[in-house]
Amino acid sequence: MAARLHGLGTTIFAEMSALAVSTGSINLGQGFPDTDGPASMLEAAIAAIRSGEHNQYPPGIGIGALRHAVANHQSRFYGLDVDADSEVLVTAGATEAIAAALLALVEPGDEVIALEPYYDSYAACIAMAGGRRVPITLCAPDFRLDLDALRAAVTSRTKVLLINTPHNPTGTVLTRDELAAVAELACERDLLVITDEVYEHLTYDGAPHLPLATFPGMRERTVTISSAGKTFAVTGWKIGWVCATPDLVAAVRTAKQFLTYVSGGPFQPAVAEALRLGDDYYLGLRASLLAKRDLLCAGLASLGLDVFAPQGTYFVTTDVRPLGYSDGVEFCRMLPARCGVVAIPHEVFYDDKTAGRPLVRWAFCKQDEVLSEAVERLRAGLARS
Ligand SMILES: *Cc1c(COP(=O)(O)O)cnc(C)c1O
């Protein structure tokens, strides 16, 4: 294996999802919903397959209907004026968009500043691009962005700020002031920003999602990434997209065309339809996930865990120390056999292992009965010693 891939190992999700299957556990590890997305979207995909018009390679940049729907979505929700023909690129999920953006924009040796705990693929993709990752740690209990640390981390080698808001796994939603400071820093130090906004429609308690591209000076230097997976509960479809200036889209497309070239032919028209669903869909999605957040947070708190209620995403973080554990990895390896529940330790998402050690992430994008059953299994299992 090439040296730049050393230490990347197997993703924790593979290990924990396999454990979930072998122990018959409820999987609150990996963040995938256990109910289907909007019926009209599912029907549109079936119709697209039946019509025979979408079963061969779609255009490299994605079908026009989807690119127009993405541009329309950016204008409808954020007032962003995006040209569907030159400023949108359809990708194999947000995952490919992140990989292609980093491969396209990072030179070997360039520094990429990213918020840790990182989303699973960031460290690997920065490494594959030959970049050097520079972490900014979001620390418990509030997981806010330390703007002084961010400013201090920028050097003459810094090329990219890799931002994720709403943030997985902490659930932090960056505020207008925090984003304005990030934008100012990016402009002042002439940095590119790659921003992963896949949870853009999943924010709670009135925390608004504000795309970085809407801040002054940012439209020209921001690669915005999102995906249908989380918004429409189809994480297996892997339809994502990039919005950026024509030059940046062309760069990302250059890398993307040699990764997958294209993907998801019949899913593209279906996602185009879904993006145009009325506000009731988006509001209903948020209300449903908010209720699930509250259900799981209350259940985990009733077990004695320290619960950090998230302002966004599919996930809640807990500190396991009140239960007498000090290590989240140990806790998560014990959990399936003892309780029949799978969760994910934060530690694997940090360079600063100490910051993540006692933290565990739980997914609440599951049916209410599943969440309640998980809490009862935990209550019974943890009481047994
Ligand atoms: C799920 C997720 C992704 C991956 O999205 P896909 O469209 O499934 O590739 C990217 N970033 C974050 C933060 C995620 O949680």
Coordinates of C-alpha atoms and ligand atoms in Angstrom, one line a residue:
M1 CA 0.0 0.0 0.0
A2 CA 1.3 3.5 -0.8
A3 CA 2.7 5.4 2.1
R4 CA 0.2 8.2 1.8
L5 CA -2.6 5.7 2.7
H6 CA -0.9 4.3 5.8
G7 CA -3.0 4.5 8.9
L8 CA -6.3 4.9 7.1
G9 CA -7.3 1.3 7.8
T10 CA -10.9 0.2 7.4
T11 CA -13.6 2.7 8.1
I12 CA -15.2 2.3 11.5
F13 CA -18.6 2.0 9.8
A14 CA -17.6 -1.3 8.2
E15 CA -16.4 -2.7 11.5
M16 CA -19.5 -1.5 13.5
S17 CA -22.1 -2.4 10.8
A18 CA -20.6 -5.9 10.6
L19 CA -20.8 -6.2 14.4
A20 CA -24.4 -5.0 14.2
V21 CA -25.3 -7.8 11.8
S22 CA -23.4 -10.5 13.6
T23 CA -24.9 -9.7 17.0
G24 CA -28.4 -8.8 15.7
S25 CA -28.0 -5.3 17.1
I26 CA -29.9 -2.1 16.5
N27 CA -27.6 -0.1 14.3
L28 CA -27.4 3.5 15.6
G29 CA -23.9 3.7 14.2
Q30 CA -24.1 4.4 10.5
G31 CA -26.3 7.4 9.6
F32 CA -28.9 5.9 7.2
P33 CA -32.7 6.3 7.6
D34 CA -34.8 3.1 8.0
T35 CA -37.8 4.6 6.1
D36 CA -38.1 5.5 2.5
G37 CA -38.0 9.0 1.0
P38 CA -40.9 10.7 -0.8
A39 CA -43.0 8.3 -2.8
S40 CA -43.2 10.6 -5.9
M41 CA -39.4 10.5 -6.1
L42 CA -39.3 6.7 -5.8
E43 CA -41.9 6.4 -8.5
A44 CA -40.0 8.8 -10.7
A45 CA -36.9 6.6 -10.5
I46 CA -38.9 3.5 -11.4
A47 CA -40.6 5.3 -14.3
A48 CA -37.1 6.5 -15.5
I49 CA -35.9 2.9 -15.6
R50 CA -39.0 1.7 -17.4
S51 CA -38.9 4.4 -20.0
G52 CA -35.5 3.2 -21.1
E53 CA -34.3 6.8 -21.5
H54 CA -32.0 6.9 -18.5
N55 CA -30.3 3.6 -18.4
Q56 CA -27.1 4.5 -20.3
Y57 CA -24.3 7.0 -19.5
P58 CA -25.8 10.4 -18.6
P59 CA -23.8 13.5 -19.6
G60 CA -20.6 13.9 -17.7
I61 CA -21.9 17.0 -15.8
G62 CA -25.2 15.4 -15.0
I63 CA -28.6 15.6 -16.8
G64 CA -30.0 19.1 -17.5
A65 CA -33.1 18.5 -15.4
L66 CA -31.1 17.8 -12.3
R67 CA -28.6 20.7 -12.9
H68 CA -31.5 23.1 -13.3
A69 CA -33.3 21.7 -10.2
V70 CA -30.1 22.2 -8.2
A71 CA -29.7 25.8 -9.5
N72 CA -33.4 26.4 -8.7
H73 CA -33.0 25.0 -5.2
Q74 CA -30.0 27.3 -4.5
S75 CA -32.0 30.3 -5.6
R76 CA -35.2 29.2 -3.8
F77 CA -33.7 28.6 -0.4
Y78 CA -30.7 30.9 -0.4
G79 CA -31.1 33.6 -3.0
L80 CA -28.0 32.3 -4.8
D81 CA -27.9 32.8 -8.5
V82 CA -26.3 29.7 -10.0
D83 CA -25.9 28.9 -13.8
A84 CA -27.2 25.4 -14.3
D85 CA -25.0 24.8 -17.4
S86 CA -21.6 26.0 -16.1
E87 CA -21.8 26.2 -12.3
V88 CA -23.4 22.8 -11.3
L89 CA -21.7 19.4 -11.5
V90 CA -23.6 16.2 -10.6
T91 CA -21.4 13.6 -8.7
A92 CA -21.6 10.1 -7.2
G93 CA -22.8 11.4 -3.8
A94 CA -21.2 14.1 -1.8
T95 CA -18.4 11.6 -1.2
E96 CA -17.1 11.8 -4.8
A97 CA -17.6 15.6 -4.8
I98 CA -15.3 15.9 -1.8
A99 CA -12.7 13.6 -3.3
A100 CA -12.8 15.3 -6.7
A101 CA -12.7 18.8 -5.2
L102 CA -9.6 17.9 -3.1
L103 CA -7.9 16.1 -5.9
A104 CA -8.6 19.1 -8.2
L105 CA -7.5 21.9 -5.9
V106 CA -4.8 20.6 -3.6
E107 CA -1.1 20.4 -4.7
P108 CA 1.1 17.9 -2.9
G109 CA 2.3 19.6 0.3
D110 CA -0.5 22.1 0.5
E111 CA -2.2 22.4 3.8
V112 CA -5.9 21.8 4.2
I113 CA -7.5 23.1 7.4
A114 CA -10.5 20.9 8.5
L115 CA -12.8 20.9 11.5
E116 CA -12.3 17.8 13.7
P117 CA -13.9 15.5 14.5
Y118 CA -13.8 15.0 10.7
Y119 CA -16.3 13.3 8.5
D120 CA -15.0 9.8 7.7
S121 CA -13.6 10.5 4.2
Y122 CA -11.9 13.9 4.7
A123 CA -8.6 12.6 6.1
A124 CA -8.3 9.9 3.4
C125 CA -9.1 12.3 0.6
I126 CA -6.7 14.9 1.8
A127 CA -4.0 12.2 2.0
M128 CA -4.8 10.9 -1.5
A129 CA -4.5 14.4 -2.9
G130 CA -1.0 14.6 -1.2
G131 CA -2.2 17.4 1.1
R132 CA -1.4 17.9 4.7
R133 CA -4.4 18.1 7.1
V134 CA -4.4 20.7 9.8
P135 CA -7.1 20.1 12.4
I136 CA -9.2 22.7 14.2
T137 CA -10.8 20.9 17.1
L138 CA -14.4 21.4 18.0
C139 CA -14.4 20.8 21.8
A140 CA -17.1 19.6 24.1
P141 CA -19.4 20.7 25.6
D142 CA -20.5 23.2 23.0
F143 CA -18.3 22.2 20.0
R144 CA -18.1 25.8 18.8
L145 CA -15.5 26.9 16.2
D146 CA -12.4 28.5 17.9
L147 CA -11.9 31.4 15.5
D148 CA -8.6 32.4 17.0
A149 CA -7.3 28.9 16.5
L150 CA -8.5 29.0 13.0
R151 CA -6.8 32.3 12.2
A152 CA -3.6 31.0 13.8
A153 CA -3.6 27.8 11.8
V154 CA -3.4 29.6 8.4
T155 CA 0.1 29.6 7.0
S156 CA 1.6 30.5 3.6
R157 CA 1.1 26.8 2.7
T158 CA -2.7 26.8 3.4
K159 CA -4.7 26.2 0.3
V160 CA -8.1 25.1 1.4
L161 CA -10.5 25.5 4.3
L162 CA -12.7 22.3 4.4
I163 CA -15.8 23.3 6.3
N164 CA -18.8 21.2 7.2
T165 CA -22.0 22.8 8.5
P166 CA -24.3 21.4 9.9
H167 CA -21.4 19.4 11.3
N168 CA -21.2 15.6 11.5
P169 CA -20.7 14.2 14.1
T170 CA -21.1 17.1 16.6
G171 CA -24.3 18.6 15.3
T172 CA -22.8 22.1 15.4
V173 CA -24.4 24.6 13.0
L174 CA -22.1 27.5 12.4
T175 CA -23.6 30.8 13.2
R176 CA -23.8 33.9 10.9
D177 CA -21.0 35.5 12.9
E178 CA -18.8 32.4 12.8
L179 CA -19.3 32.0 9.0
A180 CA -18.7 35.8 8.5
A181 CA -15.3 35.4 10.3
V182 CA -14.5 32.3 8.2
A183 CA -15.4 34.2 5.0
E184 CA -13.3 37.2 6.0
L185 CA -10.3 35.0 6.8
A186 CA -10.6 33.2 3.4
C187 CA -10.7 36.5 1.5
E188 CA -7.9 38.0 3.5
R189 CA -5.6 35.0 3.0
D190 CA -6.8 34.1 -0.4
L191 CA -8.0 30.6 0.4
L192 CA -10.4 28.3 -1.4
V193 CA -13.2 26.9 0.7
I194 CA -14.8 23.5 0.2
T195 CA -18.0 23.4 2.2
D196 CA -19.9 20.2 2.8
E197 CA -23.6 21.1 3.4
V198 CA -25.3 17.7 3.1
Y199 CA -27.4 18.4 6.2
E200 CA -28.6 21.8 4.9
H201 CA -32.2 21.0 5.5
L202 CA -31.7 19.4 8.9
T203 CA -31.3 22.2 11.5
Y204 CA -33.3 22.5 14.7
D205 CA -34.3 25.1 17.3
G206 CA -34.3 27.9 14.8
A207 CA -30.6 27.6 13.9
P208 CA -30.6 28.6 10.2
H209 CA -28.3 26.9 7.7
L210 CA -26.4 29.7 5.9
P211 CA -24.3 28.6 2.9
L212 CA -20.8 30.1 3.0
A213 CA -21.2 31.0 -0.7
T214 CA -23.7 33.7 0.3
F215 CA -21.1 35.7 2.3
P216 CA -19.3 38.7 0.7
G217 CA -16.4 37.6 -1.5
M218 CA -17.2 33.9 -1.1
R219 CA -19.1 33.1 -4.3
E220 CA -15.8 33.2 -6.3
R221 CA -13.8 31.0 -3.9
T222 CA -16.3 28.4 -2.6
V223 CA -17.0 24.9 -3.7
T224 CA -20.4 24.0 -2.2
I225 CA -21.2 20.4 -1.9
S226 CA -24.6 18.7 -1.1
S227 CA -26.4 15.5 -1.9
A228 CA -29.8 13.8 -2.1
G229 CA -28.9 11.1 0.4
K230 CA -29.8 12.9 3.6
T231 CA -32.4 15.3 2.4
F232 CA -34.5 12.6 0.6
A233 CA -33.6 9.6 2.7
V234 CA -31.9 7.7 -0.1
T235 CA -28.3 7.3 1.1
G236 CA -27.8 4.4 -1.3
W237 CA -28.6 6.4 -4.4
K238 CA -25.4 8.4 -4.2
I239 CA -26.5 11.5 -6.2
G240 CA -24.6 14.5 -5.1
W241 CA -23.6 17.9 -6.6
V242 CA -21.1 20.7 -6.6
C243 CA -22.0 24.4 -7.1
A244 CA -19.1 26.8 -7.8
T245 CA -17.8 29.2 -10.4
P246 CA -17.3 27.8 -14.0
D247 CA -13.5 27.7 -13.4
L248 CA -13.8 25.7 -10.2
V249 CA -16.5 23.4 -11.6
A250 CA -14.3 22.7 -14.6
A251 CA -11.4 21.8 -12.2
V252 CA -13.5 19.5 -10.1
R253 CA -15.1 18.0 -13.2
T254 CA -11.6 17.2 -14.6
A255 CA -10.9 15.0 -11.5
K256 CA -14.5 13.6 -11.3
Q257 CA -14.5 12.4 -14.9
F258 CA -11.7 10.0 -14.2
L259 CA -13.1 8.7 -10.8
T260 CA -16.6 7.5 -11.9
Y261 CA -17.2 9.6 -15.0
V262 CA -20.9 9.4 -14.3
S263 CA -23.3 7.5 -12.1
G264 CA -26.9 7.0 -11.1
G265 CA -28.6 7.6 -14.5
P266 CA -32.2 6.9 -13.5
F267 CA -31.9 8.4 -10.1
Q268 CA -30.9 11.8 -11.6
P269 CA -34.4 12.7 -13.0
A270 CA -36.0 11.4 -9.7
V271 CA -33.8 13.7 -7.6
A272 CA -34.6 16.6 -9.9
E273 CA -38.3 16.1 -9.1
A274 CA -37.7 15.7 -5.4
L275 CA -35.7 19.0 -5.2
R276 CA -38.8 20.8 -6.5
L277 CA -41.1 19.3 -3.8
G278 CA -43.0 22.0 -1.9
D279 CA -41.9 23.6 1.4
D280 CA -44.2 21.1 3.2
Y281 CA -41.8 18.3 2.4
Y282 CA -38.8 20.1 3.7
L283 CA -40.6 21.3 6.8
G284 CA -42.0 17.9 7.5
L285 CA -38.6 16.3 7.2
R286 CA -37.1 18.7 9.7
A287 CA -40.1 18.3 12.1
S288 CA -39.8 14.5 11.9
L289 CA -36.1 14.5 12.7
L290 CA -36.4 17.1 15.4
A291 CA -38.9 14.8 17.2
K292 CA -36.5 11.9 16.8
R293 CA -33.7 13.9 18.1
D294 CA -35.7 14.8 21.2
L295 CA -36.8 11.2 21.7
L296 CA -33.2 9.8 21.6
C297 CA -31.7 12.6 23.6
A298 CA -34.2 12.1 26.4
G299 CA -33.7 8.4 26.3
L300 CA -29.9 8.6 26.5
A301 CA -30.1 11.2 29.2
S302 CA -32.3 8.9 31.3
L303 CA -29.5 6.3 31.2
G304 CA -27.2 8.8 32.9
L305 CA -25.1 9.7 29.8
D306 CA -24.1 13.3 29.3
V307 CA -26.0 14.4 26.2
F308 CA -25.0 17.2 23.8
A309 CA -28.2 18.0 21.9
P310 CA -27.3 18.8 18.3
Q311 CA -28.6 21.8 16.4
G312 CA -28.4 19.8 13.1
T313 CA -27.7 16.5 11.4
Y314 CA -28.8 12.9 12.1
F315 CA -26.6 12.5 15.2
V316 CA -26.4 13.1 18.9
T317 CA -23.1 13.0 20.9
T318 CA -22.8 11.7 24.4
D319 CA -20.0 11.6 27.0
V320 CA -19.8 8.1 28.5
R321 CA -17.8 9.0 31.6
P322 CA -20.8 9.4 33.9
L323 CA -21.4 5.7 33.3
G324 CA -17.9 4.9 34.6
Y325 CA -16.3 4.4 31.1
S326 CA -13.4 6.5 29.9
D327 CA -12.9 5.3 26.4
G328 CA -15.6 5.5 23.7
V329 CA -13.9 2.9 21.5
E330 CA -14.0 0.4 24.4
F331 CA -17.6 1.3 25.2
C332 CA -18.7 0.9 21.5
R333 CA -16.9 -2.5 21.2
M334 CA -18.7 -3.7 24.4
L335 CA -22.1 -2.4 23.4
P336 CA -23.3 -4.8 20.8
A337 CA -22.8 -8.0 22.8
R338 CA -23.9 -6.5 26.1
C339 CA -26.9 -4.4 24.9
G340 CA -27.6 -5.3 21.3
V341 CA -27.0 -1.7 20.1
V342 CA -24.3 -0.2 17.9
A343 CA -22.9 3.3 18.2
I344 CA -19.8 5.0 16.9
P345 CA -16.9 6.3 18.9
H346 CA -15.8 9.9 18.1
E347 CA -12.2 9.1 18.7
V348 CA -11.7 7.7 15.2
F349 CA -12.6 11.1 13.7
Y350 CA -9.8 13.1 15.5
D351 CA -6.1 13.7 15.3
D352 CA -6.4 14.9 18.9
K353 CA -7.4 11.5 20.3
T354 CA -7.8 12.9 23.8
A355 CA -10.5 15.3 22.8
G356 CA -12.6 12.5 21.3
R357 CA -11.8 9.7 23.7
P358 CA -15.0 9.8 25.9
L359 CA -17.4 10.7 23.2
V360 CA -19.9 8.5 21.4
R361 CA -22.2 9.3 18.4
W362 CA -25.7 7.9 18.1
A363 CA -27.9 8.2 14.9
F364 CA -31.5 9.1 15.4
C365 CA -32.7 8.9 11.8
K366 CA -34.6 5.7 12.7
Q367 CA -38.2 4.8 13.4
D368 CA -39.5 5.9 16.8
E369 CA -40.1 2.3 17.9
V370 CA -36.5 1.5 16.9
L371 CA -35.1 4.4 19.0
S372 CA -37.3 3.4 22.0
E373 CA -36.3 -0.2 21.7
A374 CA -32.6 0.8 21.6
V375 CA -32.9 2.8 24.7
E376 CA -34.7 0.0 26.6
R377 CA -32.0 -2.5 25.4
L378 CA -29.3 -0.1 26.7
R379 CA -31.1 0.3 30.0
A380 CA -31.3 -3.4 30.5
G381 CA -27.8 -4.2 29.3
L382 CA -26.0 -1.5 31.2
A383 CA -27.8 -2.4 34.4
R384 CA -26.4 -6.0 34.1
S385 CA -22.8 -6.0 35.3
Ligands
LIG1 C1 -23.4 11.3 4.6 C2 -22.3 12.4 4.5 C3 -21.6 12.6 3.3 C4 -21.7 11.6 2.1 O1 -22.8 11.9 1.3 P1 -23.1 10.9 0.1 O2 -24.0 11.7 -0.8 O3 -23.7 9.7 0.7 O4 -21.8 10.5 -0.6 C5 -20.7 13.6 3.2 N1 -20.5 14.5 4.2 C6 -21.1 14.3 5.4 C7 -20.9 15.3 6.5 C8 -22.0 13.3 5.6 O5 -22.6 13.1 6.7

